[in-house]
Coordinates of C-alpha atoms in Angstrom, one line a residue:
X1 CA -90.8 58.6 -64.6
X2 CA -91.8 55.7 -62.4
X3 CA -88.7 53.7 -63.3
X4 CA -86.5 51.8 -60.8
X5 CA -83.0 53.0 -61.0
X6 CA -79.7 52.2 -59.4
X7 CA -76.7 54.8 -59.2
X8 CA -73.3 53.5 -59.4
X9 CA -70.6 55.8 -58.4
X10 CA -67.1 55.2 -59.9
X11 CA -64.0 56.8 -59.1
X12 CA -61.7 57.3 -55.9
X13 CA -60.5 60.4 -54.3
X14 CA -60.9 63.9 -55.3
X15 CA -61.0 62.7 -59.3
X16 CA -64.6 60.8 -58.8
X17 CA -66.9 59.7 -61.5
X18 CA -68.0 58.8 -63.7
X19 CA -71.7 58.1 -62.3
X20 CA -74.0 55.7 -63.9
X21 CA -77.8 55.0 -63.7
X22 CA -78.7 51.5 -64.3
X23 CA -82.1 49.6 -64.9
X24 CA -82.2 46.7 -62.5
X25 CA -85.3 45.5 -64.5
X26 CA -83.3 45.3 -67.7
X27 CA -80.3 43.4 -67.0
X28 CA -78.7 46.3 -65.2
X29 CA -78.0 48.2 -68.5
X30 CA -76.8 51.8 -68.4
X31 CA -79.6 54.1 -69.2
X32 CA -77.6 57.1 -68.4
X33 CA -74.0 58.2 -67.8
X34 CA -72.8 61.2 -65.9
X35 CA -69.3 62.1 -67.0
X36 CA -66.7 64.7 -66.5
X37 CA -67.9 66.3 -69.6
X38 CA -71.2 66.8 -68.0
X39 CA -70.3 67.7 -64.3
X40 CA -66.8 69.2 -63.8
X41 CA -64.9 69.2 -61.7
X42 CA -66.3 65.7 -60.6
X43 CA -65.1 65.4 -56.7
X44 CA -65.4 62.2 -54.4
X45 CA -68.0 59.9 -55.7
X46 CA -71.0 61.1 -53.7
X47 CA -74.5 61.5 -55.0
X48 CA -78.1 61.2 -53.6
X49 CA -81.3 61.2 -55.6
X50 CA -83.9 63.9 -54.8
X51 CA -87.0 61.9 -53.0
X52 CA -89.1 62.6 -56.1
X53 CA -86.4 61.0 -58.4
X54 CA -86.0 63.8 -60.8
X55 CA -82.6 65.1 -59.6
X56 CA -79.1 63.8 -58.5
X57 CA -77.0 65.8 -56.2
X58 CA -73.5 65.4 -57.1
X59 CA -70.5 66.7 -55.1
X60 CA -67.9 68.7 -57.1
X61 CA -64.5 69.2 -56.0
X62 CA -60.9 69.0 -57.2
X63 CA -57.4 68.8 -55.3
X64 CA -56.9 72.4 -56.9
X65 CA -60.2 73.7 -55.2
X66 CA -59.1 72.3 -51.8
X67 CA -55.8 74.3 -51.7
X68 CA -57.6 77.5 -53.0
X69 CA -57.9 80.7 -50.7
X70 CA -61.6 81.2 -51.8
X71 CA -64.6 78.8 -51.4
X72 CA -64.9 77.3 -55.1
X73 CA -66.3 73.8 -54.7
X74 CA -69.8 73.2 -55.7
X75 CA -72.9 70.6 -55.8
X76 CA -74.3 69.9 -59.1
X77 CA -78.2 69.5 -59.2
X78 CA -78.5 67.0 -62.2
X79 CA -81.6 67.0 -64.0
X80 CA -82.2 63.3 -65.0
X81 CA -84.6 63.9 -67.7
X82 CA -83.1 67.2 -69.3
X83 CA -79.4 66.0 -68.8
X84 CA -78.3 69.2 -67.5
X85 CA -76.6 70.5 -64.4
X86 CA -77.4 73.4 -62.1
X87 CA -74.4 74.3 -60.0
X88 CA -74.9 75.3 -56.5
X89 CA -71.9 77.4 -55.1
X90 CA -70.6 78.1 -51.7
X91 CA -70.3 74.7 -50.2
X92 CA -66.6 75.1 -49.1
X93 CA -63.5 73.5 -50.4
X94 CA -64.2 69.6 -50.5
X95 CA -67.8 68.7 -50.4
X96 CA -67.8 65.2 -49.2
X97 CA -71.1 63.7 -47.9
X98 CA -74.5 64.7 -48.6
X99 CA -78.2 64.1 -47.4
X100 CA -81.6 65.1 -48.3
X101 CA -84.6 65.9 -46.3
X102 CA -87.5 63.3 -46.9
X103 CA -89.5 66.0 -48.5
X104 CA -86.8 67.1 -50.7
X105 CA -86.8 70.6 -49.5
X106 CA -83.3 70.6 -48.2
X107 CA -80.1 69.0 -48.9
X108 CA -77.1 69.2 -46.5
X109 CA -73.5 68.8 -47.6
X110 CA -70.1 68.5 -45.7
X111 CA -66.9 70.3 -46.4
X112 CA -64.2 67.9 -45.4
X113 CA -61.4 70.5 -45.5
X114 CA -63.0 73.2 -43.4
X115 CA -65.1 71.1 -41.2
X116 CA -68.3 72.8 -42.0
X117 CA -71.9 71.7 -42.7
X118 CA -74.0 73.6 -45.3
X119 CA -77.8 73.4 -45.6
X120 CA -79.1 74.1 -49.4
X121 CA -82.7 75.3 -50.2
X122 CA -83.4 72.9 -53.2
X123 CA -86.1 75.4 -54.7
X124 CA -83.8 78.3 -54.9
X125 CA -80.6 76.3 -55.2
X126 CA -78.9 78.4 -52.6
X127 CA -76.9 77.9 -49.3
X128 CA -79.3 79.0 -46.4
X129 CA -77.2 77.6 -43.7
X130 CA -73.7 77.0 -42.6
X131 CA -72.4 75.7 -39.3
X132 CA -69.4 73.7 -37.9
X133 CA -69.8 70.0 -38.5
X134 CA -68.8 69.3 -34.9
X135 CA -66.0 66.7 -36.2
X136 CA -62.8 67.3 -37.8
X137 CA -62.8 66.5 -41.4
X138 CA -66.4 65.3 -42.2
X139 CA -66.9 62.4 -44.7
X140 CA -70.5 61.7 -44.5
X141 CA -73.8 62.6 -42.9
X142 CA -77.3 61.3 -42.0
X143 CA -80.5 62.7 -40.6
X144 CA -82.4 61.2 -37.7
X145 CA -85.9 59.8 -38.2
X146 CA -87.6 62.9 -37.7
X147 CA -84.8 65.0 -39.3
X148 CA -84.3 67.3 -36.4
X149 CA -80.8 65.9 -35.7
X150 CA -78.0 65.6 -38.4
X151 CA -75.2 63.4 -37.7
X152 CA -71.7 64.1 -39.3
X153 CA -69.1 61.4 -39.7
X154 CA -65.6 62.4 -38.8
X155 CA -62.8 61.3 -40.8
X156 CA -60.1 63.6 -39.7
X157 CA -59.7 65.3 -43.2
X158 CA -57.1 67.8 -43.2
X159 CA -55.9 66.8 -39.5
X160 CA -54.5 63.4 -38.4
X161 CA -57.0 61.4 -40.7
X162 CA -58.0 59.1 -37.6
X163 CA -61.6 59.8 -37.5
X164 CA -63.8 57.6 -35.6
X165 CA -66.1 60.3 -34.1
X166 CA -69.7 61.5 -34.8
X167 CA -71.0 65.1 -34.6
X168 CA -74.2 66.3 -34.0
X169 CA -76.2 69.3 -35.5
X170 CA -79.5 70.5 -34.4
X171 CA -81.2 71.2 -37.8
X172 CA -83.7 73.4 -36.0
X173 CA -81.2 75.8 -34.8

């Protein structure tokens, strides 16, 4: 609605949250809290705003999901005005790391357990692509300036946890 906001992500590990929206022009007062009652399970504290500022994308996961045989973790698309969540399924067992295209048409998310990266269409709220993250246990990701390359940050989740490498995904293919 044209207001400046700051996102504070709290929590550590797979039991992240809550998340807060603060008003930096009003003594950093909390204007909205997103808690476990709103989005569950609430995973690692990874959120991103949509470029238009209408939504927050929040990773959802839990230790129980990471150990499951089926893909069960999700991304919550939080509507800031309505205070409701649309759950986007099919992003692996441990979503951790998320990035949006500048136009807001797509969101990319990593699965730290299965070393995969997913592409989500934000209009349909469906996964439209999946590929290897190019690193073991990705924990973060970022698009280059023209959004033709997606860099994944390898922590080594599910293996040696040494990390320190970058993966590279061609977003066109």
